[in-house]
Coordinates of C-alpha atoms in Angstrom, one line a residue:
M1 CA 0.0 0.0 0.0
A2 CA 2.9 2.3 0.0
G3 CA 2.2 3.2 -3.5
A4 CA -1.2 4.6 -2.7
A5 CA 0.2 7.5 -0.7
A6 CA 3.0 7.8 -3.1
G7 CA 0.5 8.0 -6.0
V8 CA -1.3 10.9 -4.2
G9 CA 2.0 12.3 -3.0
G10 CA 3.3 12.5 -6.5
L11 CA 0.8 15.2 -7.2
V12 CA 2.3 17.6 -4.6
R13 CA 5.1 18.5 -6.9
G14 CA 2.7 21.0 -8.4
A15 CA 2.4 22.9 -5.1
A16 CA 6.0 22.3 -4.1
T17 CA 7.5 23.7 -7.3
G18 CA 4.8 26.0 -8.5
A19 CA 3.8 23.7 -11.4
A20 CA 0.3 25.0 -11.2
D21 CA -0.5 24.0 -14.8
L22 CA -0.3 20.3 -13.8
V23 CA -2.5 20.6 -10.7
G24 CA -4.9 22.8 -12.5
A25 CA -5.2 20.4 -15.4
A26 CA -5.8 17.5 -13.1
A27 CA -8.3 19.4 -11.0
G28 CA -10.1 20.5 -14.2
S29 CA -10.5 16.9 -15.5
K30 CA -14.1 15.6 -15.6
A31 CA -13.3 12.7 -13.3
V32 CA -11.9 15.0 -10.5
R33 CA -14.6 17.6 -11.0
R34 CA -17.2 14.9 -10.2
T35 CA -15.5 14.3 -6.8
G36 CA -15.9 17.9 -5.6
G37 CA -12.7 19.4 -6.9
G38 CA -10.6 19.2 -3.7
L39 CA -7.4 18.1 -5.5
G40 CA -5.7 21.5 -5.5
L41 CA -6.4 22.2 -1.9
A42 CA -5.3 18.7 -0.8
G43 CA -2.2 18.8 -2.9
A44 CA -1.2 22.2 -1.5
V45 CA -1.7 21.2 2.1
I46 CA 0.0 17.9 1.7
A47 CA 2.9 19.6 0.0
A48 CA 3.2 22.2 2.8
G49 CA 3.5 19.4 5.3
L50 CA 6.0 17.4 3.3
I51 CA 8.2 20.4 2.4
A52 CA 8.4 21.2 6.1
E53 CA 10.2 17.8 6.6
R54 CA 12.7 18.2 3.9
H55 CA 15.4 19.5 6.3
A56 CA 15.6 15.9 7.6
V57 CA 16.4 14.4 4.2
K58 CA 20.1 15.3 4.3
R59 CA 20.4 13.8 7.8
A60 CA 18.6 10.5 6.6
R61 CA 20.8 10.3 3.4
A62 CA 23.9 10.7 5.6
L63 CA 23.2 7.7 7.8
P64 CA 25.8 4.9 7.6
D65 CA 24.9 2.4 4.9
V66 CA 25.5 -1.4 4.8
P67 CA 28.1 -2.8 2.4
V68 CA 27.1 -2.9 -1.3
E69 CA 26.8 -6.7 -1.4
Q70 CA 24.4 -6.7 1.6
R71 CA 22.0 -4.0 0.2
P72 CA 18.5 -4.9 -1.1
G73 CA 18.4 -6.6 -4.4
P74 CA 16.5 -9.2 -6.5
V75 CA 15.6 -12.6 -5.1
T76 CA 17.6 -15.4 -6.8
G77 CA 16.7 -18.8 -8.1
R78 CA 15.1 -20.5 -11.0
A79 CA 12.9 -18.2 -13.0
T80 CA 9.7 -19.6 -14.5
T81 CA 6.4 -18.3 -15.8
V82 CA 2.9 -19.3 -14.6
I83 CA -0.1 -18.4 -16.7
A84 CA -3.0 -16.9 -14.8
T85 CA -6.6 -17.9 -15.5
D86 CA -7.0 -15.0 -17.8
G87 CA -3.8 -15.5 -19.6
V88 CA -1.6 -13.0 -17.8
P89 CA 2.0 -14.3 -17.4
L90 CA 3.2 -14.3 -13.8
H91 CA 6.9 -14.1 -13.2
V92 CA 8.0 -16.6 -10.5
I93 CA 11.3 -17.4 -8.8
V94 CA 11.8 -20.8 -7.1
S95 CA 14.8 -21.2 -4.8
G96 CA 16.0 -24.2 -2.9
P97 CA 15.5 -27.9 -3.9
D98 CA 13.0 -28.8 -6.5
D99 CA 9.9 -29.6 -4.4
V100 CA 8.5 -32.7 -6.2
N101 CA 11.8 -34.3 -7.3
A102 CA 13.5 -33.7 -3.9
R103 CA 10.6 -35.3 -2.0
R104 CA 10.7 -38.3 -4.3
A105 CA 14.4 -38.7 -4.0
G106 CA 14.2 -38.3 -0.2
R107 CA 16.3 -35.2 -0.1
L108 CA 13.4 -33.2 1.3
A109 CA 11.4 -34.5 4.2
P110 CA 7.7 -35.1 3.4
D111 CA 6.6 -32.6 6.1
S112 CA 9.1 -30.0 5.1
P113 CA 7.1 -26.9 4.1
T114 CA 7.6 -24.7 1.0
L115 CA 7.5 -21.0 1.9
V116 CA 5.5 -18.9 -0.6
F117 CA 5.7 -15.1 -0.5
A118 CA 3.2 -12.6 -1.8
H119 CA 4.4 -9.0 -2.0
G120 CA 2.5 -5.7 -1.5
F121 CA 1.1 -3.0 -3.7
C122 CA 3.8 -1.2 -5.8
N123 CA 6.4 -3.7 -4.7
T124 CA 7.9 -6.7 -6.4
S125 CA 9.2 -10.1 -5.3
A126 CA 12.6 -8.4 -4.6
S127 CA 11.0 -6.9 -1.5
W128 CA 11.5 -10.3 0.1
C129 CA 15.3 -10.3 -0.5
F130 CA 16.3 -10.1 3.2
Q131 CA 13.9 -13.0 4.0
Q132 CA 15.4 -15.2 1.3
R133 CA 18.9 -14.6 2.5
A134 CA 18.1 -15.3 6.2
L135 CA 15.6 -18.2 5.9
V136 CA 17.5 -20.2 3.2
D137 CA 17.9 -23.2 5.5
L138 CA 14.1 -23.7 6.0
G139 CA 13.6 -25.3 2.6
P140 CA 12.2 -24.4 -0.8
M141 CA 10.9 -20.8 -1.4
V142 CA 8.6 -19.4 -4.0
F143 CA 8.5 -15.7 -4.9
Y144 CA 6.4 -14.1 -7.6
D145 CA 5.5 -10.7 -9.0
Q146 CA 1.8 -9.8 -8.7
R147 CA 0.1 -9.1 -12.0
A148 CA 1.1 -5.8 -13.6
H149 CA 4.0 -5.5 -11.1
G150 CA 7.6 -6.2 -11.6
H151 CA 8.3 -8.7 -14.5
S152 CA 4.7 -10.0 -14.6
G153 CA 2.5 -9.2 -17.6
P154 CA 0.0 -6.3 -17.8
S155 CA -3.6 -6.8 -16.7
E156 CA -7.0 -5.5 -17.8
V157 CA -8.3 -3.0 -15.3
S158 CA -11.3 -5.2 -14.6
R159 CA -9.0 -8.0 -13.4
C160 CA -7.0 -5.8 -11.0
T161 CA -9.0 -7.1 -8.0
I162 CA -8.3 -9.0 -4.8
D163 CA -10.3 -11.9 -6.0
Q164 CA -8.2 -12.2 -9.2
I165 CA -4.8 -11.9 -7.4
A166 CA -6.1 -14.6 -5.0
D167 CA -6.7 -16.8 -8.1
D168 CA -3.2 -15.8 -9.3
L169 CA -1.7 -17.1 -6.1
Y170 CA -3.6 -20.3 -6.4
A171 CA -2.3 -20.8 -10.0
V172 CA 1.3 -20.2 -8.7
L173 CA 0.7 -22.8 -5.9
E174 CA -0.7 -25.4 -8.3
A175 CA 2.3 -24.9 -10.7
T176 CA 5.1 -24.7 -8.3
V177 CA 4.0 -26.5 -5.1
P178 CA 1.7 -29.3 -6.3
T179 CA 2.4 -31.5 -3.2
G180 CA 3.5 -31.0 0.5
P181 CA 2.8 -28.5 3.2
V182 CA 2.9 -24.8 2.5
V183 CA 3.6 -21.7 4.5
L184 CA 2.1 -18.5 3.1
V185 CA 3.7 -15.2 3.9
G186 CA 2.0 -12.0 2.7
H187 CA 2.8 -8.3 3.1
S188 CA 0.1 -5.6 2.8
M189 CA -1.7 -6.4 -0.5
G190 CA 0.0 -9.8 -0.3
G191 CA -1.8 -10.5 2.9
M192 CA -5.0 -9.5 1.3
T193 CA -4.2 -11.9 -1.4
I194 CA -3.9 -14.7 1.1
L195 CA -7.2 -13.8 2.7
G196 CA -8.8 -13.8 -0.8
L197 CA -7.3 -17.2 -1.3
A198 CA -8.9 -18.4 1.9
E199 CA -12.3 -17.1 0.8
R200 CA -12.1 -18.7 -2.7
H201 CA -10.2 -21.9 -1.9
P202 CA -10.9 -22.7 1.8
E203 CA -10.2 -26.4 1.2
F204 CA -6.5 -25.5 0.5
F205 CA -6.2 -24.5 4.2
D206 CA -7.5 -27.8 5.4
D207 CA -4.7 -30.0 4.2
R208 CA -1.9 -28.0 2.6
V209 CA -1.4 -24.7 4.5
V210 CA 0.4 -25.3 7.8
A211 CA 1.1 -21.7 8.7
V212 CA 0.3 -18.1 7.6
A213 CA 2.1 -14.9 8.2
L214 CA 0.1 -11.6 7.5
L215 CA 2.5 -8.6 7.7
S216 CA 1.1 -5.1 7.7
T217 CA -2.2 -6.4 6.4
S218 CA -5.8 -5.1 6.5
A219 CA -8.9 -7.2 5.9
S220 CA -11.2 -4.2 5.2
D221 CA -12.0 -0.5 5.8
L222 CA -8.9 0.9 4.1
A223 CA -10.9 3.8 2.8
R224 CA -10.9 5.3 6.3
V225 CA -7.1 5.3 6.7
T226 CA -5.7 8.8 7.3
F227 CA -2.2 8.2 5.9
G228 CA -0.9 10.2 8.9
F229 CA -2.4 13.5 7.7
P230 CA -4.8 15.7 9.7
A231 CA -8.5 14.9 9.4
G232 CA -9.3 17.8 7.1
V233 CA -6.6 16.9 4.6
T234 CA -7.6 13.2 4.7
A235 CA -11.2 14.1 4.0
A236 CA -10.2 16.2 1.0
V237 CA -8.0 13.4 -0.3
R238 CA -10.8 10.8 0.1
R239 CA -13.1 13.0 -2.0
V240 CA -10.7 13.0 -4.9
L241 CA -9.4 9.5 -4.8
P242 CA -12.1 8.0 -7.0
G243 CA -11.5 10.6 -9.7
L244 CA -7.8 10.3 -9.1
A245 CA -7.9 6.6 -9.9
V246 CA -9.9 7.2 -13.1
G247 CA -7.4 9.8 -14.2
M248 CA -4.5 7.6 -13.4
R249 CA -5.9 4.9 -15.7
H250 CA -7.0 7.2 -18.6
T251 CA -4.5 10.0 -18.6
P252 CA -1.4 8.4 -17.1
S253 CA 1.0 10.7 -18.9
L254 CA -0.4 13.7 -16.9
F255 CA 0.3 11.9 -13.6
E256 CA 3.7 10.5 -14.7
R257 CA 4.9 14.1 -15.2
A258 CA 4.1 14.7 -11.5
R259 CA 6.3 11.9 -10.2
L260 CA 9.3 12.8 -8.1
R261 CA 11.7 10.1 -9.2
G262 CA 15.1 10.5 -7.5
T263 CA 14.3 13.8 -5.8
D264 CA 14.7 14.7 -2.1
L265 CA 11.0 15.1 -1.8
A266 CA 10.5 11.6 -3.3
Y267 CA 12.9 10.3 -0.7
S268 CA 11.1 12.2 2.1
I269 CA 7.7 10.8 1.0
T270 CA 9.0 7.2 0.8
R271 CA 10.8 7.6 4.2
R272 CA 7.7 9.0 5.8
V273 CA 5.1 6.7 4.4
G274 CA 7.1 3.4 4.2
F275 CA 9.1 3.4 7.4
G276 CA 8.9 4.3 11.1
T277 CA 11.6 5.6 13.5
T278 CA 14.2 3.0 12.6
D279 CA 17.5 4.4 11.3
V280 CA 17.0 2.7 8.0
P281 CA 20.1 2.6 5.7
P282 CA 19.7 5.0 2.8
S283 CA 20.0 2.2 0.2
V284 CA 16.9 0.5 1.7
V285 CA 14.8 3.7 1.4
E286 CA 16.1 4.2 -2.2
F287 CA 15.2 0.6 -3.0
L288 CA 11.6 1.1 -1.9
E289 CA 11.4 4.4 -3.7
D290 CA 12.7 2.7 -6.9
E291 CA 10.1 -0.1 -6.6
I292 CA 7.3 2.4 -6.2
A293 CA 8.6 4.6 -9.1
G294 CA 8.8 1.5 -11.3
T295 CA 5.0 0.8 -10.9
P296 CA 3.2 2.5 -13.8
I297 CA 0.7 5.2 -12.8
S298 CA -2.0 3.3 -14.7
V299 CA -1.4 0.2 -12.5
I300 CA -1.7 2.3 -9.3
G301 CA -5.0 3.7 -10.6
S302 CA -6.3 0.2 -11.6
F303 CA -5.6 -1.3 -8.1
L304 CA -6.7 1.6 -5.9
P305 CA -10.5 0.9 -6.1
T306 CA -10.2 -2.8 -5.0
L307 CA -7.7 -1.9 -2.2
L308 CA -10.0 0.8 -0.8
S309 CA -13.2 -1.2 -1.0
H310 CA -12.2 -4.8 -0.3
D311 CA -13.6 -6.7 2.7
K312 CA -12.2 -10.1 3.4
L313 CA -12.7 -10.1 7.2
A314 CA -15.1 -13.0 7.1
A315 CA -12.5 -15.1 5.2
A316 CA -10.2 -14.9 8.3
A317 CA -12.4 -17.5 9.9
V318 CA -10.8 -20.1 7.5
L319 CA -7.4 -19.5 9.3
R320 CA -8.7 -20.1 12.8
H321 CA -7.1 -23.5 13.1
V322 CA -3.9 -22.6 11.1
P323 CA -0.9 -21.3 13.1
T324 CA -1.0 -17.6 12.2
L325 CA 1.3 -14.6 12.7
L326 CA -0.1 -11.1 12.5
M327 CA 2.8 -8.6 12.5
V328 CA 2.5 -4.8 12.3
G329 CA 4.4 -1.7 13.1
D330 CA 2.8 0.8 15.5
H331 CA 3.9 3.6 13.2
D332 CA 2.3 2.1 10.0
L333 CA 0.4 4.8 8.2
M334 CA -1.0 2.5 5.4
T335 CA -2.5 -0.4 7.3
P336 CA -2.5 0.9 10.9
L337 CA -2.3 -1.2 14.0
P338 CA -6.1 -1.2 14.6
H339 CA -6.5 -3.2 11.4
S340 CA -4.2 -6.0 12.7
R341 CA -6.1 -5.8 16.0
T342 CA -9.3 -6.4 14.1
L343 CA -7.8 -9.5 12.5
A344 CA -6.6 -10.6 15.9
D345 CA -10.1 -10.4 17.3
A346 CA -11.2 -12.6 14.4
L347 CA -8.3 -15.0 15.0
P348 CA -8.0 -15.4 18.8
E349 CA -5.3 -18.1 18.5
A350 CA -3.1 -16.0 16.3
E351 CA 0.0 -14.3 17.5
L352 CA -0.1 -10.5 17.2
A353 CA 3.4 -9.1 17.1
V354 CA 3.6 -5.3 17.3
E355 CA 7.0 -3.8 16.2
E356 CA 7.5 -0.6 18.3
G357 CA 8.4 2.4 16.0
A358 CA 8.2 0.4 12.8
G359 CA 6.3 1.6 9.7
H360 CA 4.6 -0.2 6.8
A361 CA 7.5 -1.8 5.0
L362 CA 8.3 -4.3 7.7
P363 CA 10.2 -6.8 5.6
L364 CA 12.7 -4.0 4.7
E365 CA 12.7 -2.0 7.9
R366 CA 12.7 -4.8 10.4
P367 CA 14.0 -7.8 8.5
D368 CA 15.7 -9.4 11.5
A369 CA 12.4 -9.3 13.5
V370 CA 10.4 -10.5 10.6
N371 CA 12.7 -13.4 10.0
E372 CA 12.7 -14.4 13.6
K373 CA 9.0 -14.3 13.8
I374 CA 8.6 -16.4 10.6
R375 CA 11.1 -18.9 11.9
A376 CA 9.2 -19.2 15.2
L377 CA 5.9 -19.5 13.3
I378 CA 7.3 -22.5 11.4
A379 CA 8.7 -24.0 14.5
R380 CA 5.2 -23.9 16.1
A381 CA 3.8 -25.6 13.0
H382 CA 6.7 -28.1 13.0
P383 CA 8.2 -28.3 16.5
A384 CA 11.0 -30.6 15.4
R385 CA 12.5 -28.0 13.1
P386 CA 15.7 -26.2 14.2
S387 CA 15.2 -22.9 15.9
R388 CA 18.5 -21.2 15.4
L389 CA 18.3 -17.5 14.4
P390 CA 21.0 -16.6 12.0
R391 CA 21.7 -12.9 11.5
L392 CA 23.7 -13.4 8.3
W393 CA 24.0 -10.1 6.5
Q394 CA 22.6 -8.2 9.5
R395 CA 25.3 -9.4 11.8
A396 CA 28.0 -8.7 9.2
A397 CA 26.6 -5.2 8.5
G398 CA 26.1 -4.3 12.1
W399 CA 22.5 -3.4 11.4
S400 CA 19.7 -5.8 12.5
G401 CA 16.7 -3.8 11.4
S402 CA 15.4 -4.2 15.0
Q403 CA 16.2 -0.7 16.3
R404 CA 13.3 0.9 18.3
E405 CA 14.4 4.5 18.0
G406 CA 15.5 6.7 15.1

């Protein structure tokens, strides 16, 4: 969901730099006029707040960074393509031993799970790079790019829905993990994807899914999220979001001109919306900024309606007897803590882990804590599995991602 605020935040360049023609053109479009025409006001107020924070950018960029070889990067493994139900090619990376052949040859225990990771909105499979590096000993892993994200193929607007991406996940599972237990790990929209899968294929959770991790996930009511802005600004933004989404789909070039790729303001927006108080290495912030900037405006506009309107809370009942981890940062502006508490109320046996001071991009901001919790989750599902907690790149770099104060 980081891209939702970034998509709106991209418009503030008009106010920040005096590009009134861009804001005026957007505000004058039919789609935005139908929403009440609050775009100019919302953009100006948001810009004022963000510009006031720009003095912190130099300090943030000057933080010590990790060595180059330990910075975020792509996940590695065997690349393959899975075709979705509507023909969209999904880019998939499989790492570790081949699931079927390894089980047949006895190199992989029959009860050894395959970890399948679903990334969030405006991210790619690469956002799980720290998890792949630290959890490599747990067994096979599957990473994939959601439709219209990363290296996966484009999608029709009508197919950019939680239900469809849930079906996409099912197709990936059928193609890459046809047998054996599965652990599902989802972040933000990826967690919504898992809840969608539970609604559409509850039988899969009866005999295949042995554990679920939902990181920074909401089951419903995202339309009420304030994104950390004052109530008046949020109300104005909500009024223009429907028209904004239409404009992003039909006039993407207008909105692309408003993007802030590589600027201090883009860095500031990403830092504010994606992370909490952790002293995150600059390369991690830049990595998330690049992922968001790499998501086409038309894709952001296509997914916004389903993200803001989806309601999969009832589907959570399917997970009641599956070991489940709910993890969230208490500084998350996109899927705030109350959303995870709502899921916890629906799943009384689930573990709710609240990371103090962390923001929305938990796998990047607090990789060590995320890895430890995933490892413990699998240990609960398979008590015989080893419980050592390797720090790998974090130990070598001197940064664990588990800091509480910035």
